[in-house]
Amino acid sequence: MDRIFGIDLGTTNSVIAYTDPTAATEVIAGQDGNRIVPSVVYFGKDGSQLVGMSARQRAIIEPERVAMLFKRGMGEKSFLDNEAPFVVDGKTWSPEELSASVLKKLALMAQERFGEPVRKVVITVPAYFGDNERAATKSAGEIAGLEVVHIVNEPTAAAIAHGLDNASAGRILVFDLGGGTFDVTVMEVASDGSMKVLATGGDRRLGGMDFDNLILAKMIATARQGGLDVETEPWARQDAYGKAEALKKELSTLETASTSLTGSGRPLPFELTRAQFEKLIRDKVTATEDTTLYTLELAGLQPSDIGTVLMVGGSSRIPAFQKMLERVCGRPPLFSRNLDEDVARGAAMLAAKEGQDLDPRTALARMPKPVDVCSHGLGITALNDEMELRNFIMINAQTPVPVDDVADTFNTVDEGQNEVEIKLNEGDEEDLEFVKQLGKSTGSFGRGVPKGYPIKVTMSYDRAGMIEVNAYDGQTGTHMCKLKVPRPGNLSKAQVANAAALYRNTKVS
Ligand code: AMP
């Protein structure tokens, strides 16, 4: 039996974990003892790749050979702020390929730990990821030579790592503040333990790095007053940035932290109090509060409707965010010591449920699997009563997958019409401007039919993401046309296969 591993493929950091048949979970460390791997890739001149902390350190000296934050572009061509492609030595690297490098590194760590190659994984994604980004994440796994058994929502994995199952049925708010992104998800746990996402919100450009930069700006200003320039060389700035992050982390437990800045050949002490830091990040705390309240509003809930508030992501250790959430929700948030490992732990637990070795006597084995849902609505283009073309939703967003043969009846508009065109759309709006057409097909009645003649349309959506639409003559029941559309990823099958072949021969360490 292949072991199935759980992976948190994060924007700033990634983690791999394994849950054994007794339901015990281990977060796997690399040879350096670190369990948290920065999602950073360095391209060596010899074609090899370095992933993790060593790659992050290379960013100081050779920033043009280092890729980071590529998860922000998952499913798109570029992840850089200026939309330019990321090119090294003449080759463009897609977010999927860069993510594959991180996955390969994590798989290597697990291989070293267990002495056998990793083949199967469960990977987590943010709840707001659409089908395109989910498909892209799957492609990343395939490029790395892995079978992605399942894609799971990060807040669901975090909730499972905290044991929030049917015993804690009710509404959960998951506040996830990482290094580069902020997500808030409101979920409902049913009495059978199944979890449903009610609303998601967040900011893909807010996280720990912003706080580091705010400290850095203060450091630079203070140094300047002391006659010291810490920006003479790029490395000096990077060095100060590292110190800013270290200070920030210390201030999560200490009231005062200090360091020594270097530049112009001499040191200068720099001290920061927690109160000063909280003043620096006040706007950011307010922004997360506004987003939290807005997401609750989207879910149609009041803060008092939330039974459990759960914090994940490394930056949730900052007391200012904990205080804010407690004030807003009226109860202290739950969080673990290993905030940054929770998502991977939950992914591993869900991975264990996908395998067949889990001891049936464990609580984990008895816990129902979370349901997959359709992230966006699926509909058909048709005329409304005002004779305007609209998207008629047949499968609503958040409907549990698989969906079998939802049926609806439409009518012809022209006298003597002998054909109909079925257009399938993805999106939650009626207005066609805001939806994406996924495919179309034409069916014939084989004769002219009167105006208002019925056409029966059925739609199904399976767990592999395949949508099937069928149209039937509404009176005779004769089949008219079929449309089968896989939810699209960015890369074609051939591109994934080519990239996978390249990756087989790439040395990643
Ligand atoms: P994640 O993306 O969840 O791995 O979170 C990484 C972010 O958490 C980075 O910006 C870290 O600087 C930040 N972080 C880690 N530990 C702490 C801490 N003790 N206090 C404040 N921020 C932290």
XYZ file of C-alpha atoms and ligand atoms in Angstrom:
532
model
C 0.000 0.000 0.000
C 1.367 3.403 -0.921
C 1.446 5.858 1.935
C -0.564 8.995 1.215
C 0.976 12.224 2.487
C -0.659 15.562 3.314
C 0.888 18.730 1.911
C 0.276 22.367 2.760
C 1.567 24.102 -0.370
C 1.711 27.641 0.989
C 2.468 31.052 -0.473
C 5.435 31.620 1.824
C 6.025 28.240 3.443
C 5.156 24.619 2.736
C 4.900 21.580 4.997
C 4.502 17.809 4.499
C 3.006 15.461 7.098
C 1.979 11.838 7.458
C -0.731 10.218 9.565
C -0.079 6.561 10.335
C -2.728 3.814 10.647
C -3.079 4.504 14.389
C -4.038 8.119 13.468
C -0.790 9.552 14.875
C 0.456 12.461 12.764
C 4.058 13.390 12.140
C 5.185 16.610 10.513
C 8.262 15.596 8.546
C 11.580 17.390 9.015
C 14.264 17.788 6.384
C 17.925 16.866 6.885
C 18.481 20.285 8.434
C 15.844 19.534 11.082
C 13.418 22.138 9.712
C 9.804 21.138 9.191
C 8.827 24.365 7.479
C 10.158 24.816 3.957
C 10.049 28.315 2.442
C 8.214 28.124 -0.910
C 11.204 29.585 -2.705
C 13.112 28.134 -5.689
C 16.665 29.012 -6.737
C 17.852 28.062 -10.219
C 21.509 27.006 -10.284
C 23.572 27.733 -13.385
C 24.031 23.961 -13.887
C 20.257 23.408 -14.239
C 19.795 22.131 -10.682
C 17.348 23.726 -8.269
C 17.512 24.595 -4.595
C 14.248 24.813 -2.660
C 13.640 26.244 0.801
C 15.719 28.300 3.193
C 18.915 28.008 1.130
C 17.018 29.321 -1.917
C 15.600 32.172 0.139
C 19.109 33.156 1.225
C 20.294 33.217 -2.395
C 17.722 35.937 -3.076
C 20.142 38.379 -1.445
C 22.905 37.739 -3.969
C 21.131 36.580 -7.132
C 17.512 37.790 -6.918
C 16.978 37.237 -10.672
C 17.521 33.470 -10.237
C 15.073 33.147 -7.351
C 11.280 32.653 -7.563
C 8.936 33.212 -4.630
C 5.243 33.996 -3.987
C 4.343 32.051 -7.151
C 1.233 30.579 -5.565
C -0.339 34.000 -6.132
C -0.284 33.248 -9.870
C -1.511 29.649 -9.688
C -3.550 28.904 -12.806
C -2.283 32.035 -14.535
C 0.700 32.638 -16.783
C 2.584 34.940 -14.448
C 2.836 35.612 -10.737
C 4.981 38.745 -10.874
C 3.458 42.103 -9.964
C 4.140 43.495 -13.446
C 2.527 40.397 -15.099
C 5.844 39.645 -16.840
C 6.816 35.999 -17.274
C 9.440 34.637 -14.869
C 12.409 33.695 -17.067
C 15.744 32.147 -16.092
C 18.395 31.335 -18.709
C 15.837 31.798 -21.484
C 13.196 29.415 -20.065
C 9.861 30.670 -18.727
C 8.729 29.002 -15.516
C 5.016 28.765 -14.786
C 3.580 28.900 -11.250
C 2.691 25.192 -11.676
C 6.283 24.226 -12.469
C 7.680 26.282 -9.597
C 5.144 24.695 -7.247
C 6.235 21.307 -8.605
C 9.790 22.082 -7.436
C 8.512 22.710 -3.910
C 6.420 19.528 -4.025
C 9.431 17.551 -5.225
C 11.519 18.874 -2.340
C 8.811 17.940 0.186
C 8.456 14.495 -1.369
C 12.228 14.042 -1.065
C 12.109 14.878 2.644
C 9.401 12.257 3.134
C 11.362 9.742 1.056
C 14.428 10.257 3.251
C 12.287 9.792 6.347
C 10.458 6.626 5.234
C 12.991 5.139 2.847
C 10.586 4.841 -0.054
C 9.512 7.203 -2.820
C 6.366 9.274 -2.304
C 3.698 8.574 -4.892
C 0.392 9.828 -3.544
C -0.507 13.095 -1.870
C -3.393 15.242 -0.696
C -2.712 18.964 -1.267
C -4.500 21.879 0.369
C -5.600 25.086 -1.367
C -7.287 28.283 -0.121
C -11.074 28.006 0.048
C -11.406 30.853 -2.464
C -9.446 28.960 -5.150
C -11.682 28.397 -8.178
C -11.651 25.236 -10.250
C -8.961 26.646 -12.499
C -6.526 27.150 -9.623
C -7.437 23.750 -8.188
C -6.755 22.107 -11.549
C -3.447 24.008 -11.729
C -2.487 22.691 -8.281
C -3.211 19.166 -9.514
C -1.040 19.823 -12.570
C 1.790 20.953 -10.253
C 1.542 17.602 -8.463
C 1.605 15.672 -11.726
C 4.636 17.628 -12.935
C 6.411 16.600 -9.730
C 5.535 12.965 -10.555
C 2.889 12.706 -7.826
C -0.662 11.433 -7.897
C -2.866 14.078 -6.281
C -5.505 11.912 -4.637
C -7.492 14.853 -3.406
C -7.477 18.649 -3.156
C -8.736 19.943 0.193
C -9.562 23.421 1.480
C -6.980 24.828 3.880
C -9.528 25.956 6.520
C -11.144 22.515 6.432
C -7.753 20.890 7.037
C -7.020 23.345 9.848
C -10.370 22.598 11.492
C -9.737 18.850 11.276
C -6.263 19.250 12.790
C -8.010 20.904 15.735
C -10.436 18.033 16.081
C -13.395 20.192 15.089
C -15.674 17.451 13.881
C -19.263 16.539 14.556
C -18.741 16.965 18.301
C -18.346 20.669 17.631
C -21.164 21.036 15.114
C -21.876 24.692 14.408
C -20.259 27.615 12.680
C -16.499 28.046 12.624
C -14.522 31.089 11.600
C -10.996 30.304 10.393
C -8.639 33.293 10.405
C -5.490 32.440 8.441
C -2.756 35.077 8.432
C 0.426 33.846 6.803
C 3.537 35.474 5.400
C 2.011 36.913 2.250
C -1.713 36.274 2.307
C -4.711 36.632 4.572
C -7.816 34.429 4.310
C -10.909 34.272 6.414
C -13.426 31.477 5.969
C -16.771 30.885 7.615
C -17.754 27.208 7.663
C -20.604 25.164 8.942
C -20.034 21.759 10.509
C -23.116 19.571 10.281
C -24.028 17.028 12.926
C -22.659 14.278 10.653
C -19.275 16.081 10.725
C -19.408 17.273 7.124
C -18.102 20.778 6.549
C -19.435 23.366 4.205
C -17.844 26.700 3.348
C -20.414 29.471 3.788
C -18.264 32.435 2.755
C -14.654 33.351 2.160
C -12.804 36.624 2.073
C -9.286 37.900 2.411
C -6.463 39.794 0.851
C -3.956 37.997 -1.342
C -1.446 40.751 -0.673
C -1.499 41.071 3.126
C 0.691 39.150 5.519
C 3.790 38.960 7.676
C 5.988 40.457 4.973
C 4.098 43.734 5.179
C 4.821 43.933 8.896
C 8.515 43.202 8.254
C 8.616 46.008 5.705
C 7.019 48.460 8.125
C 9.687 47.648 10.727
C 12.384 47.880 8.069
C 11.233 51.375 7.069
C 11.459 52.445 10.706
C 14.924 50.889 10.982
C 16.147 52.731 7.899
C 14.801 56.036 9.201
C 16.319 55.500 12.663
C 19.658 54.498 11.170
C 19.677 57.582 9.007
C 19.145 59.777 12.046
C 22.147 58.068 13.629
C 24.209 58.813 10.526
C 24.104 55.221 9.299
C 23.040 54.080 5.856
C 21.764 50.493 5.767
C 20.788 50.710 2.124
C 24.212 51.158 0.564
C 24.228 47.610 -0.766
C 21.324 45.303 -1.588
C 22.709 42.702 0.829
C 22.749 45.248 3.674
C 19.073 45.970 3.101
C 18.302 42.254 2.987
C 20.279 41.787 6.193
C 18.224 44.527 7.889
C 15.042 42.916 6.552
C 15.998 39.613 8.209
C 16.548 41.464 11.481
C 13.171 43.178 11.136
C 11.430 39.814 10.828
C 13.323 38.459 13.844
C 12.321 41.490 15.932
C 8.684 41.071 14.911
C 8.699 37.427 16.016
C 10.247 38.311 19.380
C 7.580 40.934 19.968
C 4.903 38.238 19.891
C 6.135 37.109 23.303
C 8.266 40.003 24.607
C 7.336 43.614 25.335
C 10.644 44.928 23.971
C 13.100 43.547 21.431
C 16.401 44.878 20.188
C 18.985 44.245 17.515
C 22.016 45.918 16.082
C 22.008 47.461 12.643
C 25.120 47.460 10.544
C 26.092 49.787 7.766
C 28.852 52.247 6.987
C 31.177 49.844 8.806
C 29.788 50.193 12.352
C 26.902 48.918 14.462
C 23.936 50.894 15.819
C 21.512 49.521 18.428
C 17.838 49.464 17.464
C 15.035 48.837 19.919
C 11.315 48.376 19.316
C 8.525 47.947 21.861
C 5.360 45.960 21.275
C 3.336 49.158 21.617
C 5.402 50.803 18.860
C 4.976 47.753 16.651
C 1.226 47.699 17.225
C 1.076 51.331 16.175
C 2.972 50.485 12.975
C 0.541 47.713 12.023
C -2.663 49.366 13.249
C -4.060 49.851 9.720
C -3.362 46.225 8.869
C -5.178 45.001 11.966
C -8.147 47.192 11.058
C -8.101 45.851 7.501
C -8.327 42.248 8.749
C -11.137 43.243 11.118
C -13.113 44.832 8.268
C -12.612 41.747 6.088
C -13.689 39.449 8.906
C -16.892 41.430 9.474
C -17.584 41.583 5.745
C -17.135 37.817 5.353
C -19.535 37.200 8.215
C -22.007 39.492 6.492
C -21.582 37.530 3.242
C -22.395 34.348 5.166
C -25.486 36.121 6.555
C -24.204 35.746 10.122
C -23.502 37.878 13.179
C -20.237 37.466 15.113
C -22.312 35.951 17.934
C -23.425 33.126 15.580
C -19.857 31.792 15.483
C -19.204 28.909 17.867
C -15.461 28.502 17.309
C -12.839 30.974 16.165
C -9.696 29.296 14.909
C -6.422 31.037 14.071
C -3.819 29.562 11.726
C -0.814 30.881 9.790
C 2.459 32.072 11.333
C 1.380 35.712 11.699
C -1.578 34.726 13.896
C 0.988 34.605 16.710
C 0.942 38.413 16.819
C -1.101 39.322 19.930
C -2.722 42.379 18.255
C -4.652 40.081 15.867
C -5.670 37.736 18.663
C -7.004 40.677 20.703
C -8.897 42.051 17.718
C -10.598 38.705 17.019
C -11.522 38.233 20.651
C -13.094 41.701 20.712
C -14.997 41.148 17.457
C -16.228 37.607 18.116
C -16.672 37.904 21.853
C -14.675 34.780 22.617
C -10.969 33.907 22.755
C -9.723 32.301 19.525
C -8.327 28.781 19.451
C -4.815 28.286 18.172
C -2.070 25.744 18.531
C 1.614 26.208 19.232
C 2.348 24.900 15.775
C 0.100 27.305 13.917
C 2.125 26.940 10.760
C 1.829 23.152 10.732
C -1.906 22.774 11.350
C -2.965 22.795 7.716
C -0.452 20.080 6.774
C -1.480 17.994 9.805
C -5.121 18.202 8.753
C -4.182 17.340 5.170
C -2.316 14.263 6.425
C -5.307 13.188 8.527
C -7.568 13.481 5.506
C -4.966 11.630 3.419
C -5.106 8.776 5.927
C -8.854 8.593 5.385
C -8.270 8.246 1.631
C -6.051 5.188 2.238
C -7.176 1.790 3.416
C -4.903 1.137 6.396
C -6.501 3.403 8.984
C -7.471 1.511 12.124
C -11.304 1.529 12.157
C -11.266 1.935 15.964
C -9.747 5.423 15.737
C -11.889 8.563 15.994
C -10.384 9.700 12.706
C -11.718 6.622 10.894
C -15.214 7.333 12.210
C -15.133 10.973 11.151
C -16.983 11.546 7.861
C -14.992 12.852 4.917
C -15.542 16.542 4.208
C -17.740 17.047 1.190
C -16.323 18.556 -1.986
C -18.303 21.424 -3.360
C -18.567 23.166 -6.674
C -16.690 26.462 -6.223
C -18.755 28.407 -8.801
C -22.240 28.079 -10.261
C -22.790 26.278 -13.582
C -25.493 27.420 -15.968
C -26.879 27.543 -19.461
C -27.408 30.551 -21.736
C -31.091 31.159 -22.496
C -33.524 34.015 -23.085
C -35.528 35.360 -20.165
C -39.110 36.698 -20.358
C -37.800 40.075 -21.513
C -36.043 38.280 -24.394
C -32.594 39.033 -22.927
C -29.832 36.415 -22.996
C -29.028 35.341 -19.474
C -27.096 32.693 -17.570
C -29.617 30.274 -16.015
C -27.837 28.596 -13.127
C -28.518 24.863 -12.898
C -25.909 23.933 -10.285
C -25.345 26.515 -7.558
C -21.941 27.353 -6.097
C -21.216 25.308 -2.944
C -23.357 22.379 -4.105
C -21.794 19.139 -2.835
C -20.028 17.160 -5.592
C -20.848 14.804 -7.320
C -24.059 16.244 -8.761
C -26.128 13.816 -10.806
C -28.402 14.899 -13.618
C -30.004 18.126 -12.421
C -32.761 18.796 -14.966
C -34.459 21.923 -16.263
C -36.781 22.635 -19.159
C -36.287 25.473 -21.635
C -38.455 26.480 -24.611
C -37.757 27.372 -28.208
C -38.284 31.006 -29.208
C -38.792 30.816 -32.983
C -41.602 29.276 -34.997
C -40.309 26.324 -37.018
C -36.959 26.229 -35.137
C -35.133 22.967 -35.860
C -31.950 23.366 -33.799
C -30.860 24.557 -30.364
C -27.466 25.727 -29.211
C -26.489 24.763 -25.667
C -23.887 27.041 -24.053
C -22.402 26.062 -20.699
C -21.230 28.843 -18.358
C -19.246 28.990 -15.153
C -20.165 31.789 -12.741
C -22.678 32.870 -10.162
C -24.156 35.827 -12.044
C -27.085 35.975 -14.440
C -25.353 38.628 -16.498
C -23.326 36.880 -19.223
C -20.637 39.542 -18.976
C -19.572 38.168 -15.607
C -19.499 34.465 -16.446
C -17.076 32.331 -18.403
C -18.320 30.194 -21.268
C -16.852 26.710 -20.896
C -18.242 25.104 -24.044
C -21.131 24.806 -26.468
C -22.900 22.220 -28.583
C -25.738 22.199 -31.101
C -28.595 19.699 -31.172
C -31.251 19.114 -33.816
C -34.961 18.256 -33.457
C -34.796 16.678 -36.944
C -37.773 18.816 -37.940
C -39.160 22.318 -37.415
C -40.946 22.641 -34.059
C -43.456 25.260 -32.925
C -42.472 28.275 -30.831
C -42.400 27.442 -27.092
C -41.516 23.775 -27.733
C -39.809 22.180 -24.675
C -36.164 21.143 -24.474
C -35.051 19.200 -21.427
C -31.481 19.894 -20.305
C -29.636 17.798 -17.710
C -26.341 18.604 -16.059
C -23.940 16.465 -13.975
C -20.652 17.235 -12.281
C -18.407 14.423 -11.044
C -15.652 14.299 -8.429
C -12.934 14.454 -11.093
C -14.308 17.833 -12.206
C -15.983 16.625 -15.419
C -19.200 18.434 -16.366
C -21.686 16.696 -18.644
C -24.665 18.421 -20.231
C -27.322 16.604 -22.274
C -30.251 18.062 -24.190
C -33.402 16.079 -25.041
C -36.481 16.735 -27.112
C -38.922 17.722 -24.364
C -41.859 15.836 -25.931
C -40.378 12.715 -27.494
C -37.421 12.348 -25.099
C -35.040 11.870 -28.061
C -31.424 12.720 -27.209
C -30.291 15.855 -29.081
C -26.747 16.654 -27.990
C -24.086 16.066 -25.368
C -21.387 18.374 -24.034
C -18.545 17.054 -21.887
C -16.170 19.612 -20.426
C -13.349 19.060 -17.967
C -12.831 21.974 -15.592
C -9.854 23.650 -17.234
C -6.359 24.073 -15.832
C -3.898 26.515 -17.353
C -1.587 23.859 -18.790
C -2.644 21.320 -21.402
C -2.118 17.590 -20.836
C 0.861 17.698 -23.217
C 2.425 20.653 -21.384
C 2.069 18.834 -18.070
C 3.622 15.678 -19.570
C 6.536 17.672 -21.024
C 7.161 19.498 -17.774
C 6.967 16.201 -15.857
C 9.591 14.672 -18.190
C 11.861 17.659 -17.591
C 11.362 17.395 -13.832
C 12.269 13.717 -13.749
C 15.789 14.741 -14.758
C 16.063 17.886 -12.649
C 18.061 17.702 -9.458
C 16.125 19.346 -6.639
C 17.651 19.675 -3.194
P 3.034 31.003 7.124
O 2.873 31.579 5.737
O 1.771 30.578 7.755
O 4.105 29.991 7.210
O 3.520 32.233 8.016
C 4.767 32.799 7.862
C 4.755 34.168 8.482
O 4.549 34.050 9.891
C 6.055 34.915 8.280
O 5.792 36.241 7.877
C 6.656 34.896 9.658
O 7.491 36.016 9.879
C 5.433 34.929 10.535
N 5.709 34.457 11.893
C 6.229 33.269 12.270
N 6.394 33.220 13.609
C 5.955 34.416 14.087
C 5.887 35.003 15.405
N 6.312 34.349 16.487
N 5.377 36.251 15.505
C 4.967 36.939 14.421
N 5.020 36.447 13.174
C 5.517 35.207 13.002
